[in-house]
Amino acid sequence: MDMVIFMAIRNIVKFGDPILKKVCRSVVNFDDRLGILLDDMAETMHNAEGVGLAAPQVGMLKRICIVDIGDENGVIELINPIIIERKGHQEEGEGCLSLPGEYGVTSRPMSVTVRANNRKGEVFTVSGEGLKARAFCHEIDHLDGILYKDRLAKKGK
Ligand code: CO
């Protein structure tokens, strides 16, 4: 067989690694390497059964994150994302692939609208509410070195 698998599962950085506290840099090159990183991140997230993953969690200090809550939209790729609108409020349980086995109740907006670049560098906006809004907020927080533990509404377990 000459089949070549291009996607790869990357190691997920765990809590305590200083990389998770760093502010990531904007993406300026929308090249093939970006596509490979995004594909690898999706593979890594799905393998870990997560609903989101941010580039610093695979050791890359770049403003890139992905979200897939299992709906018809599939994997949403957010590059240089900015939350441009927040509405409402929710307090729900939240976890993180970098803190396996833990969770906490966080305070988040009920819905958000995000503006970002896609992998070609084009600007788009995407909205989400409920779980999707939490996932957007959680992953975008990672790009500024913020973990869900910094957003706790009350004590988890
Ligand atoms: Co996380």
CSV table of N, CA and C and ligand atoms in Angstrom, one decimal:
chain,number,residue,atom,x,y,z
A,1,MET,N,0.8,-1.2,0.0
A,1,MET,CA,0.0,0.0,0.0
A,1,MET,C,0.9,1.3,0.0
A,2,ASP,N,0.5,2.2,-0.8
A,2,ASP,CA,1.2,3.5,-0.9
A,2,ASP,C,0.5,4.6,-0.2
A,3,MET,N,-0.5,4.2,0.6
A,3,MET,CA,-1.3,5.2,1.3
A,3,MET,C,-0.5,6.0,2.3
A,4,VAL,N,-0.6,7.3,2.2
A,4,VAL,CA,0.1,8.2,3.1
A,4,VAL,C,-0.9,8.9,4.0
A,5,ILE,N,-0.7,8.8,5.3
A,5,ILE,CA,-1.6,9.6,6.2
A,5,ILE,C,-0.9,10.9,6.6
A,6,PHE,N,-1.5,12.0,6.2
A,6,PHE,CA,-0.9,13.3,6.4
A,6,PHE,C,-1.3,13.9,7.8
A,7,MET,N,-2.4,13.5,8.3
A,7,MET,CA,-2.8,14.1,9.6
A,7,MET,C,-2.1,13.3,10.7
A,8,ALA,N,-1.9,14.0,11.8
A,8,ALA,CA,-1.1,13.4,12.9
A,8,ALA,C,-1.7,13.9,14.2
A,9,ILE,N,-1.7,13.0,15.2
A,9,ILE,CA,-2.2,13.4,16.5
A,9,ILE,C,-1.0,14.0,17.3
A,10,ARG,N,-1.2,15.2,17.8
A,10,ARG,CA,-0.1,15.8,18.5
A,10,ARG,C,-0.3,15.7,20.0
A,11,ASN,N,0.8,15.9,20.8
A,11,ASN,CA,0.7,15.8,22.2
A,11,ASN,C,0.0,17.0,22.8
A,12,ILE,N,-0.9,16.8,23.7
A,12,ILE,CA,-1.6,17.9,24.4
A,12,ILE,C,-0.9,18.3,25.6
A,13,VAL,N,-0.5,19.6,25.7
A,13,VAL,CA,0.2,20.2,26.8
A,13,VAL,C,-0.7,20.2,28.0
A,14,LYS,N,-0.2,19.8,29.2
A,14,LYS,CA,-1.0,19.7,30.4
A,14,LYS,C,-0.8,20.9,31.3
A,15,PHE,N,-1.8,21.1,32.2
A,15,PHE,CA,-1.8,22.1,33.2
A,15,PHE,C,-0.4,22.1,34.0
A,16,GLY,N,0.1,23.3,34.2
A,16,GLY,CA,1.4,23.4,34.9
A,16,GLY,C,2.5,23.8,33.9
A,17,ASP,N,2.3,23.5,32.6
A,17,ASP,CA,3.3,23.9,31.6
A,17,ASP,C,3.1,25.4,31.4
A,18,PRO,N,4.2,26.1,31.5
A,18,PRO,CA,4.1,27.6,31.4
A,18,PRO,C,3.6,28.1,30.0
A,19,ILE,N,3.6,27.2,29.0
A,19,ILE,CA,3.1,27.6,27.7
A,19,ILE,C,1.6,28.0,27.7
A,20,LEU,N,0.9,27.4,28.7
A,20,LEU,CA,-0.5,27.6,28.7
A,20,LEU,C,-0.9,29.0,29.3
A,21,LYS,N,0.1,29.7,29.9
A,21,LYS,CA,-0.1,31.0,30.5
A,21,LYS,C,0.4,32.1,29.5
A,22,LYS,N,0.8,31.8,28.4
A,22,LYS,CA,1.4,32.8,27.5
A,22,LYS,C,0.4,33.4,26.5
A,23,VAL,N,0.6,34.6,26.1
A,23,VAL,CA,-0.2,35.3,25.1
A,23,VAL,C,0.3,34.9,23.7
A,24,CYS,N,-0.6,34.4,22.8
A,24,CYS,CA,-0.2,33.9,21.5
A,24,CYS,C,-0.1,35.1,20.5
A,25,ARG,N,0.7,34.8,19.5
A,25,ARG,CA,0.9,35.8,18.4
A,25,ARG,C,-0.1,35.6,17.3
A,26,SER,N,-0.4,36.7,16.6
A,26,SER,CA,-1.3,36.6,15.5
A,26,SER,C,-0.7,35.8,14.3
A,27,VAL,N,-1.5,35.2,13.5
A,27,VAL,CA,-1.1,34.5,12.3
A,27,VAL,C,-1.1,35.5,11.2
A,28,VAL,N,0.1,35.5,10.5
A,28,VAL,CA,0.2,36.4,9.3
A,28,VAL,C,0.4,35.6,8.0
A,29,ASN,N,0.9,34.4,8.1
A,29,ASN,CA,1.1,33.5,6.9
A,29,ASN,C,0.0,32.5,6.9
A,30,PHE,N,-0.8,32.6,5.8
A,30,PHE,CA,-1.9,31.6,5.6
A,30,PHE,C,-1.4,30.6,4.6
A,31,ASP,N,-0.5,29.7,5.0
A,31,ASP,CA,0.2,28.8,4.1
A,31,ASP,C,-0.1,27.4,4.3
A,32,ASP,N,0.6,26.5,3.7
A,32,ASP,CA,0.3,25.1,3.8
A,32,ASP,C,0.6,24.6,5.2
A,33,ARG,N,1.6,25.2,5.9
A,33,ARG,CA,1.9,24.7,7.2
A,33,ARG,C,0.7,25.0,8.2
A,34,LEU,N,0.1,26.1,7.9
A,34,LEU,CA,-1.1,26.4,8.8
A,34,LEU,C,-2.2,25.4,8.6
A,35,GLY,N,-2.4,25.0,7.3
A,35,GLY,CA,-3.4,23.9,7.0
A,35,GLY,C,-3.0,22.6,7.7
A,36,ILE,N,-1.8,22.3,7.7
A,36,ILE,CA,-1.3,21.0,8.4
A,36,ILE,C,-1.6,21.1,9.9
A,37,LEU,N,-1.3,22.3,10.5
A,37,LEU,CA,-1.5,22.4,11.9
A,37,LEU,C,-3.0,22.3,12.2
A,38,LEU,N,-3.8,22.9,11.4
A,38,LEU,CA,-5.3,22.9,11.6
A,38,LEU,C,-5.8,21.4,11.5
A,39,ASP,N,-5.3,20.7,10.5
A,39,ASP,CA,-5.7,19.3,10.3
A,39,ASP,C,-5.3,18.5,11.5
A,40,ASP,N,-4.0,18.7,11.9
A,40,ASP,CA,-3.5,18.0,13.1
A,40,ASP,C,-4.3,18.3,14.4
A,41,MET,N,-4.7,19.5,14.5
A,41,MET,CA,-5.4,19.9,15.7
A,41,MET,C,-6.8,19.3,15.7
A,42,ALA,N,-7.4,19.2,14.6
A,42,ALA,CA,-8.8,18.5,14.5
A,42,ALA,C,-8.6,17.0,14.8
A,43,GLU,N,-7.6,16.4,14.3
A,43,GLU,CA,-7.4,15.0,14.6
A,43,GLU,C,-7.1,14.8,16.1
A,44,THR,N,-6.3,15.7,16.7
A,44,THR,CA,-6.0,15.6,18.1
A,44,THR,C,-7.2,15.8,19.0
A,45,MET,N,-8.0,16.8,18.6
A,45,MET,CA,-9.2,17.1,19.4
A,45,MET,C,-10.2,15.9,19.3
A,46,HIS,N,-10.4,15.4,18.1
A,46,HIS,CA,-11.4,14.3,18.0
A,46,HIS,C,-10.9,13.0,18.7
A,47,ASN,N,-9.6,12.8,18.6
A,47,ASN,CA,-9.0,11.6,19.3
A,47,ASN,C,-9.2,11.7,20.8
A,48,ALA,N,-9.1,12.9,21.3
A,48,ALA,CA,-9.3,13.2,22.8
A,48,ALA,C,-10.7,13.4,23.2
A,49,GLU,N,-11.6,13.3,22.2
A,49,GLU,CA,-13.1,13.5,22.4
A,49,GLU,C,-13.4,14.9,23.1
A,50,GLY,N,-12.6,15.9,22.6
A,50,GLY,CA,-12.9,17.2,23.1
A,50,GLY,C,-13.8,18.0,22.1
A,51,VAL,N,-14.4,19.1,22.5
A,51,VAL,CA,-15.2,19.9,21.7
A,51,VAL,C,-14.5,21.2,21.2
A,52,GLY,N,-13.2,21.3,21.7
A,52,GLY,CA,-12.4,22.5,21.2
A,52,GLY,C,-11.0,22.2,21.6
A,53,LEU,N,-10.1,23.0,20.8
A,53,LEU,CA,-8.7,22.9,21.1
A,53,LEU,C,-8.0,24.1,20.6
A,54,ALA,N,-7.0,24.6,21.4
A,54,ALA,CA,-6.3,25.8,21.0
A,54,ALA,C,-4.9,25.5,20.7
A,55,ALA,N,-4.3,26.3,19.8
A,55,ALA,CA,-2.9,26.0,19.4
A,55,ALA,C,-1.9,25.9,20.5
A,56,PRO,N,-2.0,26.7,21.5
A,56,PRO,CA,-1.0,26.6,22.6
A,56,PRO,C,-1.1,25.2,23.3
A,57,GLN,N,-2.2,24.5,23.2
A,57,GLN,CA,-2.4,23.2,23.8
A,57,GLN,C,-1.6,22.2,23.0
A,58,VAL,N,-1.2,22.5,21.8
A,58,VAL,CA,-0.3,21.6,21.1
A,58,VAL,C,1.1,22.2,20.9
A,59,GLY,N,1.4,23.2,21.8
A,59,GLY,CA,2.7,23.8,21.9
A,59,GLY,C,3.0,24.9,20.9
A,60,MET,N,1.9,25.4,20.2
A,60,MET,CA,2.1,26.5,19.2
A,60,MET,C,1.6,27.8,19.7
A,61,LEU,N,2.4,28.8,19.9
A,61,LEU,CA,1.9,30.1,20.5
A,61,LEU,C,1.4,30.9,19.4
A,62,LYS,N,0.3,30.5,18.7
A,62,LYS,CA,-0.3,31.2,17.6
A,62,LYS,C,-1.8,31.3,17.9
A,63,ARG,N,-2.4,32.4,17.4
A,63,ARG,CA,-3.8,32.7,17.7
A,63,ARG,C,-4.7,31.8,16.7
A,64,ILE,N,-4.8,30.6,17.1
A,64,ILE,CA,-5.5,29.6,16.3
A,64,ILE,C,-6.3,28.7,17.3
A,65,CYS,N,-7.6,28.5,17.0
A,65,CYS,CA,-8.3,27.5,17.8
A,65,CYS,C,-9.4,26.9,16.9
A,66,ILE,N,-9.9,25.7,17.4
A,66,ILE,CA,-10.9,25.0,16.7
A,66,ILE,C,-12.0,24.6,17.7
A,67,VAL,N,-13.2,24.5,17.1
A,67,VAL,CA,-14.4,24.1,17.9
A,67,VAL,C,-15.2,23.1,17.1
A,68,ASP,N,-15.6,22.0,17.7
A,68,ASP,CA,-16.6,21.1,17.1
A,68,ASP,C,-17.5,20.5,18.2
A,69,ILE,N,-18.7,21.0,18.2
A,69,ILE,CA,-19.6,20.5,19.3
A,69,ILE,C,-20.4,19.4,18.8
A,70,GLY,N,-20.1,18.8,17.6
A,70,GLY,CA,-20.8,17.7,17.1
A,70,GLY,C,-22.1,18.0,16.3
A,71,ASP,N,-22.2,19.3,15.9
A,71,ASP,CA,-23.4,19.6,15.2
A,71,ASP,C,-23.1,19.6,13.7
A,72,GLU,N,-24.0,20.1,12.9
A,72,GLU,CA,-23.9,20.1,11.4
A,72,GLU,C,-22.8,21.0,10.9
A,73,ASN,N,-22.3,21.9,11.7
A,73,ASN,CA,-21.2,22.8,11.3
A,73,ASN,C,-19.8,22.1,11.3
A,74,GLY,N,-19.7,20.9,11.9
A,74,GLY,CA,-18.4,20.3,12.0
A,74,GLY,C,-17.4,21.1,12.7
A,75,VAL,N,-16.1,21.0,12.2
A,75,VAL,CA,-15.0,21.7,12.8
A,75,VAL,C,-15.0,23.2,12.3
A,76,ILE,N,-15.1,24.1,13.3
A,76,ILE,CA,-15.0,25.5,13.0
A,76,ILE,C,-13.6,26.0,13.3
A,77,GLU,N,-12.9,26.5,12.3
A,77,GLU,CA,-11.5,26.9,12.5
A,77,GLU,C,-11.5,28.4,12.7
A,78,LEU,N,-10.9,28.9,13.8
A,78,LEU,CA,-10.8,30.3,14.1
A,78,LEU,C,-9.4,30.7,14.2
A,79,ILE,N,-9.0,31.6,13.3
A,79,ILE,CA,-7.6,32.2,13.3
A,79,ILE,C,-7.7,33.6,13.5
A,80,ASN,N,-6.9,34.1,14.5
A,80,ASN,CA,-6.9,35.5,14.9
A,80,ASN,C,-8.3,35.9,15.4
A,81,PRO,N,-9.0,35.1,16.2
A,81,PRO,CA,-10.4,35.4,16.5
A,81,PRO,C,-10.6,36.5,17.5
A,82,ILE,N,-11.7,37.2,17.3
A,82,ILE,CA,-12.0,38.3,18.3
A,82,ILE,C,-13.5,38.2,18.6
A,83,ILE,N,-13.9,38.2,19.8
A,83,ILE,CA,-15.3,38.2,20.2
A,83,ILE,C,-15.8,39.6,20.0
A,84,ILE,N,-16.8,39.8,19.1
A,84,ILE,CA,-17.3,41.1,18.8
A,84,ILE,C,-18.6,41.4,19.4
A,85,GLU,N,-19.3,40.4,19.9
A,85,GLU,CA,-20.6,40.6,20.6
A,85,GLU,C,-20.8,39.5,21.6
A,86,ARG,N,-21.3,39.9,22.8
A,86,ARG,CA,-21.6,39.0,23.9
A,86,ARG,C,-23.0,39.3,24.3
A,87,LYS,N,-23.8,38.3,24.6
A,87,LYS,CA,-25.2,38.5,25.1
A,87,LYS,C,-25.5,37.5,26.1
A,88,GLY,N,-26.2,38.0,27.2
A,88,GLY,CA,-26.7,37.1,28.2
A,88,GLY,C,-25.6,36.5,29.1
A,89,HIS,N,-26.0,35.4,29.8
A,89,HIS,CA,-25.1,34.9,30.8
A,89,HIS,C,-25.5,33.4,31.0
A,90,GLN,N,-24.5,32.6,31.3
A,90,GLN,CA,-24.7,31.2,31.6
A,90,GLN,C,-23.6,30.8,32.6
A,91,GLU,N,-24.0,29.8,33.4
A,91,GLU,CA,-23.1,29.2,34.4
A,91,GLU,C,-23.3,27.7,34.2
A,92,GLU,N,-22.3,27.0,33.6
A,92,GLU,CA,-22.4,25.6,33.3
A,92,GLU,C,-21.0,25.0,33.6
A,93,GLY,N,-21.0,23.6,33.7
A,93,GLY,CA,-19.8,22.9,33.9
A,93,GLY,C,-18.9,22.9,32.7
A,94,GLU,N,-17.6,23.0,32.9
A,94,GLU,CA,-16.7,23.1,31.8
A,94,GLU,C,-15.4,22.4,32.2
A,95,GLY,N,-14.8,21.8,31.2
A,95,GLY,CA,-13.5,21.1,31.4
A,95,GLY,C,-12.6,21.5,30.3
A,96,CYS,N,-11.4,20.9,30.3
A,96,CYS,CA,-10.3,21.3,29.4
A,96,CYS,C,-9.4,20.1,29.1
A,97,LEU,N,-9.0,19.9,27.9
A,97,LEU,CA,-8.2,18.7,27.6
A,97,LEU,C,-6.8,18.8,28.2
A,98,SER,N,-6.4,20.0,28.7
A,98,SER,CA,-5.2,20.2,29.3
A,98,SER,C,-5.3,20.0,30.9
A,99,LEU,N,-6.5,19.8,31.3
A,99,LEU,CA,-6.8,19.5,32.8
A,99,LEU,C,-7.7,18.2,32.8
A,100,PRO,N,-7.1,17.1,32.4
A,100,PRO,CA,-8.0,15.9,32.3
A,100,PRO,C,-8.6,15.5,33.6
A,101,GLY,N,-9.9,15.1,33.6
A,101,GLY,CA,-10.5,14.6,34.8
A,101,GLY,C,-11.1,15.7,35.7
A,102,GLU,N,-10.8,17.0,35.4
A,102,GLU,CA,-11.3,18.1,36.2
A,102,GLU,C,-12.4,18.9,35.5
A,103,TYR,N,-13.2,19.5,36.3
A,103,TYR,CA,-14.2,20.5,35.7
A,103,TYR,C,-14.5,21.5,36.7
A,104,GLY,N,-15.2,22.6,36.2
A,104,GLY,CA,-15.6,23.6,37.1
A,104,GLY,C,-16.8,24.4,36.4
A,105,VAL,N,-17.5,25.1,37.3
A,105,VAL,CA,-18.7,25.9,36.7
A,105,VAL,C,-18.1,27.3,36.4
A,106,THR,N,-18.3,27.7,35.2
A,106,THR,CA,-17.7,29.0,34.8
A,106,THR,C,-18.9,30.0,34.5
A,107,SER,N,-18.5,31.2,34.5
A,107,SER,CA,-19.4,32.3,34.2
A,107,SER,C,-19.1,32.7,32.7
A,108,ARG,N,-20.0,32.6,31.8
A,108,ARG,CA,-19.8,32.9,30.4
A,108,ARG,C,-21.0,33.6,29.8
A,109,PRO,N,-20.8,34.3,28.7
A,109,PRO,CA,-22.0,34.8,28.0
A,109,PRO,C,-22.9,33.7,27.4
A,110,MET,N,-24.2,33.9,27.3
A,110,MET,CA,-25.0,32.9,26.7
A,110,MET,C,-24.8,32.7,25.2
A,111,SER,N,-24.5,33.9,24.5
A,111,SER,CA,-24.2,33.8,23.1
A,111,SER,C,-23.1,34.8,22.8
A,112,VAL,N,-22.4,34.4,21.8
A,112,VAL,CA,-21.3,35.3,21.3
A,112,VAL,C,-21.2,35.3,19.8
A,113,THR,N,-20.7,36.4,19.2
A,113,THR,CA,-20.4,36.4,17.8
A,113,THR,C,-18.8,36.7,17.7
A,114,VAL,N,-18.2,35.9,16.9
A,114,VAL,CA,-16.8,35.9,16.7
A,114,VAL,C,-16.4,36.3,15.3
A,115,ARG,N,-15.4,37.2,15.2
A,115,ARG,CA,-14.9,37.5,13.9
A,115,ARG,C,-13.5,36.9,13.8
A,116,ALA,N,-13.2,36.2,12.7
A,116,ALA,CA,-11.9,35.5,12.6
A,116,ALA,C,-11.5,35.4,11.1
A,117,ASN,N,-10.3,34.9,10.9
A,117,ASN,CA,-9.9,34.5,9.6
A,117,ASN,C,-10.1,33.0,9.4
A,118,ASN,N,-10.4,32.6,8.2
A,118,ASN,CA,-10.4,31.2,7.9
A,118,ASN,C,-8.9,30.8,7.4
A,119,ARG,N,-8.7,29.5,7.1
A,119,ARG,CA,-7.4,29.1,6.8
A,119,ARG,C,-6.8,29.7,5.5
A,120,LYS,N,-7.7,30.4,4.7
A,120,LYS,CA,-7.2,31.1,3.5
A,120,LYS,C,-6.9,32.6,3.8
A,121,GLY,N,-7.2,33.0,5.1
A,121,GLY,CA,-7.0,34.4,5.4
A,121,GLY,C,-8.2,35.2,5.3
A,122,GLU,N,-9.3,34.7,4.8
A,122,GLU,CA,-10.6,35.5,4.6
A,122,GLU,C,-11.2,35.7,5.9
A,123,VAL,N,-11.8,36.9,6.1
A,123,VAL,CA,-12.5,37.3,7.3
A,123,VAL,C,-14.0,36.7,7.2
A,124,PHE,N,-14.4,36.2,8.4
A,124,PHE,CA,-15.8,35.7,8.5
A,124,PHE,C,-16.3,35.9,9.9
A,125,THR,N,-17.6,35.9,10.1
A,125,THR,CA,-18.1,35.9,11.5
A,125,THR,C,-18.9,34.7,11.7
A,126,VAL,N,-19.0,34.2,12.9
A,126,VAL,CA,-19.7,33.1,13.3
A,126,VAL,C,-20.3,33.3,14.7
A,127,SER,N,-21.6,32.9,14.9
A,127,SER,CA,-22.2,33.1,16.2
A,127,SER,C,-22.5,31.7,16.8
A,128,GLY,N,-22.6,31.7,18.1
A,128,GLY,CA,-22.9,30.5,18.8
A,128,GLY,C,-23.6,30.8,20.1
A,129,GLU,N,-24.4,29.9,20.6
A,129,GLU,CA,-25.0,30.1,21.9
A,129,GLU,C,-24.9,28.8,22.7
A,130,GLY,N,-25.1,28.9,24.0
A,130,GLY,CA,-25.0,27.7,24.8
A,130,GLY,C,-23.6,27.1,24.8
A,131,LEU,N,-23.6,25.8,24.5
A,131,LEU,CA,-22.3,25.1,24.5
A,131,LEU,C,-21.3,25.7,23.5
A,132,LYS,N,-21.8,26.0,22.4
A,132,LYS,CA,-20.9,26.6,21.3
A,132,LYS,C,-20.3,27.9,21.8
A,133,ALA,N,-21.1,28.7,22.4
A,133,ALA,CA,-20.6,30.0,23.0
A,133,ALA,C,-19.5,29.8,24.0
A,134,ARG,N,-19.8,28.8,24.9
A,134,ARG,CA,-18.8,28.5,25.9
A,134,ARG,C,-17.5,28.0,25.3
A,135,ALA,N,-17.6,27.1,24.3
A,135,ALA,CA,-16.5,26.6,23.6
A,135,ALA,C,-15.7,27.7,22.9
A,136,PHE,N,-16.4,28.6,22.2
A,136,PHE,CA,-15.7,29.8,21.6
A,136,PHE,C,-14.9,30.6,22.7
A,137,CYS,N,-15.6,30.9,23.8
A,137,CYS,CA,-15.0,31.7,24.8
A,137,CYS,C,-13.8,31.0,25.4
A,138,HIS,N,-14.0,29.7,25.7
A,138,HIS,CA,-12.9,28.9,26.4
A,138,HIS,C,-11.7,28.8,25.5
A,139,GLU,N,-11.9,28.6,24.2
A,139,GLU,CA,-10.7,28.4,23.3
A,139,GLU,C,-10.0,29.7,23.0
A,140,ILE,N,-10.8,30.8,22.9
A,140,ILE,CA,-10.2,32.1,22.6
A,140,ILE,C,-9.5,32.6,23.8
A,141,ASP,N,-10.0,32.3,25.0
A,141,ASP,CA,-9.2,32.6,26.3
A,141,ASP,C,-7.8,31.9,26.3
A,142,HIS,N,-7.7,30.7,25.8
A,142,HIS,CA,-6.4,30.0,25.7
A,142,HIS,C,-5.4,30.8,25.0
A,143,LEU,N,-5.8,31.6,24.0
A,143,LEU,CA,-4.9,32.4,23.2
A,143,LEU,C,-4.3,33.6,23.9
A,144,ASP,N,-4.9,33.9,25.1
A,144,ASP,CA,-4.4,34.9,26.0
A,144,ASP,C,-3.9,34.3,27.3
A,145,GLY,N,-3.6,33.0,27.3
A,145,GLY,CA,-3.1,32.4,28.5
A,145,GLY,C,-4.1,32.3,29.6
A,146,ILE,N,-5.4,32.3,29.3
A,146,ILE,CA,-6.4,32.2,30.3
A,146,ILE,C,-7.1,30.9,30.3
A,147,LEU,N,-7.2,30.2,31.5
A,147,LEU,CA,-7.8,28.9,31.6
A,147,LEU,C,-9.1,29.0,32.2
A,148,TYR,N,-10.0,28.0,32.0
A,148,TYR,CA,-11.3,28.1,32.6
A,148,TYR,C,-11.3,28.3,34.1
A,149,LYS,N,-10.2,27.8,34.7
A,149,LYS,CA,-10.1,28.0,36.2
A,149,LYS,C,-10.1,29.5,36.6
A,150,ASP,N,-9.7,30.3,35.6
A,150,ASP,CA,-9.7,31.8,35.9
A,150,ASP,C,-11.1,32.4,35.7
A,151,ARG,N,-12.1,31.6,35.3
A,151,ARG,CA,-13.4,32.1,35.0
A,151,ARG,C,-14.5,31.4,35.9
A,152,LEU,N,-14.0,30.8,37.0
A,152,LEU,CA,-15.0,30.0,37.8
A,152,LEU,C,-16.1,30.9,38.4
A,153,ALA,N,-17.3,30.4,38.3
A,153,ALA,CA,-18.4,31.1,38.9
A,153,ALA,C,-18.5,30.6,40.4
A,154,LYS,N,-18.3,29.3,40.6
A,154,LYS,CA,-18.3,28.7,41.9
A,154,LYS,C,-17.5,27.5,41.9
A,155,LYS,N,-17.3,26.9,43.0
A,155,LYS,CA,-16.4,25.7,43.0
A,155,LYS,C,-17.0,24.5,42.3
A,156,GLY,N,-16.2,23.8,41.5
A,156,GLY,CA,-16.6,22.6,40.9
A,156,GLY,C,-16.5,21.5,41.9
A,157,LYS,N,-16.0,20.3,41.5
A,157,LYS,CA,-15.9,19.3,42.5
A,157,LYS,C,-14.8,19.5,43.5
B,1,CO,CO,-9.1,24.2,27.3
